[in-house]
Coordinates of C-alpha atoms and ligand atoms in Angstrom, one line a residue:
M199 CA 31.8 35.7 2.4
S200 CA 31.9 32.2 1.1
L201 CA 28.3 30.8 0.4
K202 CA 28.8 28.6 3.5
H203 CA 29.5 31.5 5.7
F204 CA 26.9 33.7 4.0
S205 CA 24.4 31.0 4.4
H206 CA 25.1 30.9 8.3
F207 CA 25.0 34.8 8.2
L208 CA 21.5 34.5 6.6
M209 CA 19.8 32.0 8.5
G210 CA 20.9 33.9 11.5
S211 CA 19.3 36.9 10.1
L212 CA 16.3 34.8 9.2
L213 CA 15.6 33.2 12.6
I214 CA 16.0 36.3 14.5
A215 CA 13.8 38.5 12.6
T216 CA 11.2 40.2 14.8
C217 CA 8.2 42.0 14.1
N218 CA 5.5 42.7 16.8
F219 CA 2.4 42.5 14.5
T220 CA -0.6 40.7 15.8
V221 CA -1.4 37.1 14.7
V222 CA -2.6 36.8 11.1
T223 CA -6.4 36.8 12.1
A224 CA -6.0 40.4 12.6
S225 CA -6.0 40.7 8.7
Y226 CA -9.8 39.9 8.8
A227 CA -10.5 42.3 11.6
E228 CA -13.7 44.2 12.2
G229 CA -13.5 47.7 10.5
A230 CA -10.6 46.8 8.3
A231 CA -11.0 48.4 4.5
H232 CA -12.6 45.9 2.1
W233 CA -10.1 44.2 0.0
A234 CA -10.6 41.5 -2.7
Y235 CA -8.7 39.2 -5.1
D236 CA -10.4 40.4 -8.5
S237 CA -8.9 42.9 -10.9
S238 CA -11.1 45.7 -9.5
T239 CA -9.9 48.7 -7.5
T240 CA -9.9 46.5 -4.4
G241 CA -7.7 43.8 -6.0
P242 CA -4.1 43.0 -5.1
A243 CA -2.6 45.6 -7.3
H244 CA -4.6 48.2 -5.1
W245 CA -4.2 46.7 -1.6
G246 CA -1.6 49.1 -0.4
E247 CA -3.8 52.1 -1.5
L248 CA -7.1 51.0 0.3
S249 CA -5.9 52.0 3.7
A250 CA -2.8 53.4 5.5
E251 CA -2.6 50.2 7.5
F252 CA -2.2 48.4 4.1
A253 CA 0.6 50.4 3.1
T254 CA 3.3 47.6 3.3
C255 CA 1.2 45.8 0.6
K256 CA 2.7 48.4 -1.7
M257 CA 6.0 49.8 0.2
G258 CA 7.2 46.3 1.4
K259 CA 10.5 44.9 0.2
N260 CA 10.1 41.4 1.7
Q261 CA 6.5 40.4 0.3
S262 CA 5.0 37.0 -0.2
P263 CA 4.3 35.0 -2.2
I264 CA 7.5 34.6 -4.5
E265 CA 8.5 32.1 -7.2
I266 CA 10.9 29.4 -6.1
D267 CA 13.0 27.5 -8.5
A268 CA 14.0 24.1 -7.1
A269 CA 16.9 23.6 -9.4
H270 CA 18.6 26.9 -8.6
E271 CA 18.2 28.2 -5.1
P272 CA 21.3 27.7 -2.9
I273 CA 21.6 24.5 -0.6
L274 CA 22.5 24.9 2.9
D275 CA 25.7 23.6 4.1
T276 CA 25.0 19.8 5.1
Q277 CA 27.4 20.2 8.4
T278 CA 24.4 22.4 9.9
P279 CA 21.2 21.4 8.7
V280 CA 18.1 23.3 9.7
K281 CA 15.9 21.2 11.6
L282 CA 12.1 21.1 11.1
S283 CA 9.7 19.1 13.0
F284 CA 6.0 18.9 13.7
N285 CA 4.1 17.9 16.8
Y286 CA 0.5 17.9 15.7
R287 CA -2.4 16.0 17.3
S288 CA -6.2 15.9 17.0
V289 CA -8.4 18.8 17.9
P290 CA -12.1 19.2 17.5
L291 CA -12.9 20.7 13.9
N292 CA -13.4 24.4 14.0
V293 CA -13.9 25.6 10.4
E294 CA -14.9 28.9 9.1
N295 CA -15.6 30.5 5.5
N296 CA -14.5 34.1 6.0
G297 CA -15.0 35.0 2.3
H298 CA -11.5 35.2 1.7
T299 CA -10.5 31.6 2.3
I300 CA -11.6 28.3 4.1
K301 CA -9.7 28.4 7.6
V302 CA -9.5 25.9 10.2
N303 CA -8.9 27.5 13.7
Y304 CA -6.9 26.0 16.6
P305 CA -7.7 26.9 20.2
A306 CA -4.9 28.3 22.6
D307 CA -2.7 25.9 24.0
S308 CA -4.0 23.1 21.7
G309 CA -0.5 21.3 22.0
N310 CA 0.1 21.7 18.1
S311 CA 3.4 22.9 17.4
M312 CA 6.2 23.2 15.0
T313 CA 10.0 23.4 15.8
L314 CA 12.6 25.2 13.3
N315 CA 16.0 25.1 14.8
G316 CA 14.9 24.5 18.3
K317 CA 12.5 27.6 18.1
T318 CA 9.0 26.4 18.9
Y319 CA 6.1 28.1 17.2
E320 CA 2.4 27.1 18.1
L321 CA -0.3 26.2 15.3
K322 CA -3.0 29.0 15.3
Q323 CA -4.7 28.2 12.0
F324 CA -4.5 26.7 8.7
H325 CA -6.2 27.7 5.3
F326 CA -6.3 27.1 1.5
H327 CA -5.6 29.0 -1.6
T328 CA -6.5 28.1 -5.0
P329 CA -4.6 28.5 -7.3
P330 CA -1.4 28.2 -5.2
E331 CA 0.4 31.6 -4.3
H332 CA 3.8 30.4 -4.2
V333 CA 5.3 29.2 -7.8
L334 CA 7.5 26.2 -7.1
K335 CA 9.3 25.3 -10.3
T336 CA 10.4 21.7 -10.1
A337 CA 11.9 19.4 -12.8
Q338 CA 8.6 17.5 -12.8
Q339 CA 6.8 20.6 -14.0
S340 CA 4.1 19.8 -11.6
D341 CA 0.6 21.5 -12.1
F342 CA -0.2 22.6 -8.5
K343 CA -3.8 23.4 -7.8
I344 CA -4.0 24.1 -4.0
E345 CA -1.6 25.6 -1.5
M346 CA -2.3 25.1 2.3
H347 CA -0.8 27.6 4.9
L348 CA -0.2 26.4 8.4
V349 CA 0.0 29.5 10.3
H350 CA 2.2 29.5 13.5
A351 CA 3.1 32.0 16.1
D352 CA 6.0 31.8 18.8
T353 CA 5.3 33.6 22.2
A354 CA 6.2 37.0 21.2
G355 CA 3.7 36.9 18.1
N356 CA 6.4 36.1 15.4
L357 CA 4.9 34.3 12.4
A358 CA 6.3 31.0 11.0
V359 CA 4.0 29.8 8.0
V360 CA 4.4 26.6 6.4
G361 CA 3.3 26.1 2.7
V362 CA 2.0 22.8 1.4
L363 CA 1.1 22.3 -2.3
F364 CA -1.4 20.0 -3.8
D365 CA -1.7 18.7 -7.4
D366 CA -4.9 17.2 -8.7
S367 CA -3.2 14.0 -9.8
G368 CA -4.8 11.7 -7.2
V369 CA -7.7 10.5 -5.4
T370 CA -10.1 12.2 -2.7
N371 CA -8.0 13.5 0.0
L372 CA -10.0 12.3 3.2
L373 CA -9.2 15.0 5.7
L374 CA -9.9 17.7 3.0
K375 CA -13.3 16.1 2.4
E376 CA -13.9 16.2 6.3
I377 CA -13.1 19.8 6.2
F378 CA -14.7 21.0 3.0
S379 CA -17.9 19.0 3.8
D380 CA -18.4 21.0 6.9
A381 CA -17.0 24.3 5.9
P382 CA -20.0 27.0 5.5
K383 CA -21.2 27.3 2.2
T384 CA -21.3 31.2 2.4
A385 CA -19.1 33.7 4.3
K386 CA -19.9 34.0 7.8
K387 CA -18.5 35.8 10.7
S388 CA -18.5 33.0 13.1
P389 CA -17.0 29.5 12.6
V390 CA -18.6 26.3 12.6
I391 CA -17.6 23.8 15.4
V392 CA -18.4 20.4 14.4
E393 CA -19.9 18.2 17.2
G394 CA -17.8 15.2 17.6
K395 CA -15.4 15.5 14.5
A396 CA -11.6 15.9 15.4
I397 CA -9.0 16.5 12.9
N398 CA -5.2 16.1 12.8
A399 CA -3.0 18.4 10.6
A400 CA -0.5 15.8 10.6
D401 CA -2.6 13.9 8.0
L402 CA -2.1 17.0 5.8
L403 CA 1.6 16.8 5.7
P404 CA 3.7 14.9 3.1
V405 CA 5.6 12.0 4.3
H406 CA 8.9 13.7 3.7
T407 CA 9.0 17.2 5.0
N408 CA 12.5 17.7 3.5
P409 CA 13.6 19.2 1.5
F410 CA 12.1 22.8 2.1
Y411 CA 12.7 26.3 1.3
L412 CA 13.2 29.2 3.7
Y413 CA 12.9 32.8 3.3
S414 CA 11.8 35.9 5.0
G415 CA 8.6 37.2 3.8
S416 CA 5.1 38.5 4.6
L417 CA 1.5 37.8 5.1
T418 CA -0.2 37.3 1.7
T419 CA -3.2 39.2 2.6
P420 CA -3.5 42.9 3.8
P421 CA -1.9 44.2 5.9
C422 CA 0.9 42.3 4.1
S423 CA 3.1 42.6 7.5
E424 CA 6.6 41.5 7.0
G425 CA 8.8 39.6 9.3
V426 CA 7.0 36.1 8.4
Q427 CA 9.4 33.1 8.4
W428 CA 8.4 31.1 5.4
I429 CA 9.0 27.5 5.0
V430 CA 7.7 26.1 1.8
L431 CA 7.7 22.1 1.4
Q432 CA 9.0 20.5 -1.8
Q433 CA 6.9 17.4 -1.7
P434 CA 3.3 18.0 -2.5
L435 CA 0.3 16.2 -1.5
T436 CA -2.2 14.9 -4.0
T437 CA -6.3 15.6 -4.1
S438 CA -8.5 15.1 -6.9
G439 CA -10.0 17.6 -9.6
E440 CA -13.2 17.3 -7.9
Q441 CA -12.0 18.4 -4.5
V442 CA -10.2 21.4 -6.2
E443 CA -13.6 22.2 -7.6
Q444 CA -15.3 21.9 -4.3
L445 CA -12.8 24.5 -2.7
A446 CA -13.5 26.9 -5.6
A447 CA -17.3 26.5 -5.0
L448 CA -16.9 27.1 -1.4
L449 CA -15.1 30.5 -2.4
H450 CA -17.8 31.1 -5.0
E451 CA -15.3 30.6 -7.9
H452 CA -13.3 33.6 -7.1
E453 CA -9.5 32.7 -7.3
N454 CA -8.0 33.6 -3.8
N455 CA -4.0 33.7 -4.8
R456 CA -2.1 37.0 -4.5
P457 CA 0.3 37.2 -7.4
V458 CA 4.0 36.5 -6.8
Q459 CA 6.0 39.5 -5.5
P460 CA 9.3 40.8 -6.4
R461 CA 12.2 39.1 -4.5
Q462 CA 14.2 42.3 -4.0
A463 CA 17.5 41.6 -2.2
R464 CA 16.5 38.2 -0.7
L465 CA 17.8 34.8 -1.0
V466 CA 15.8 31.6 -0.6
I467 CA 17.6 28.7 1.1
K468 CA 17.0 25.0 0.1
Q469 CA 17.5 22.7 3.0
Q470 CA 17.9 19.1 1.7
Ligands
ZN1395 ZN1 -2.6 31.9 3.0

């Protein structure tokens, strides 16, 4: 198969991949085994052993995050570009510190969605990792500090997650300031709904959402469920070193990034 035909085949495989797990919030469900990011017996190297429900963390062949090499991933045939578009609008700020991350929740039917090749996924939540989870190697050798995951699901529960990287070469990001200033300082079960404050996730997208990288992966937290369509944007956003420290402080200085996972047989495709 030529690369062109193989790309078509692969995209078909990626886009019809189905998996009937519940939406990502299930990873923080009551009663789930305790897990952590440190090097202890509950850390990432042991997630798969903590519970039968977490077995995919160890046995899975399509795990996330991965390393992406901007200069070497195959580029999709430009005759048939994969179209990515965002339809985000303002919602009241609902922010949570669940001990693993700072998470902004979206109500059902909020009218926030992402469309990938004509297939629509609704935005459920977004959250932050520091250091980043995906390792994106670029010619600029950027030193990324934060990765944001915008978690979407289609009506059948299939997940599509958009990864956006931040470096700390800039000034205060105003939307991050709004979110971090109202996030609970300690891990709580219930989110904080901030009266009178609205946020729009469109303000957390780079000006150019192309190029992007597509691959089939997993949740990066237990239960590490597979069948997740990943879209990692190449253009980063900038924040300040102070805001990176603010996020770390909210997470009580614990790093919340899962290490990169083996690619196995997977290809990552670049859409220019
Ligand atoms: Zn994440």
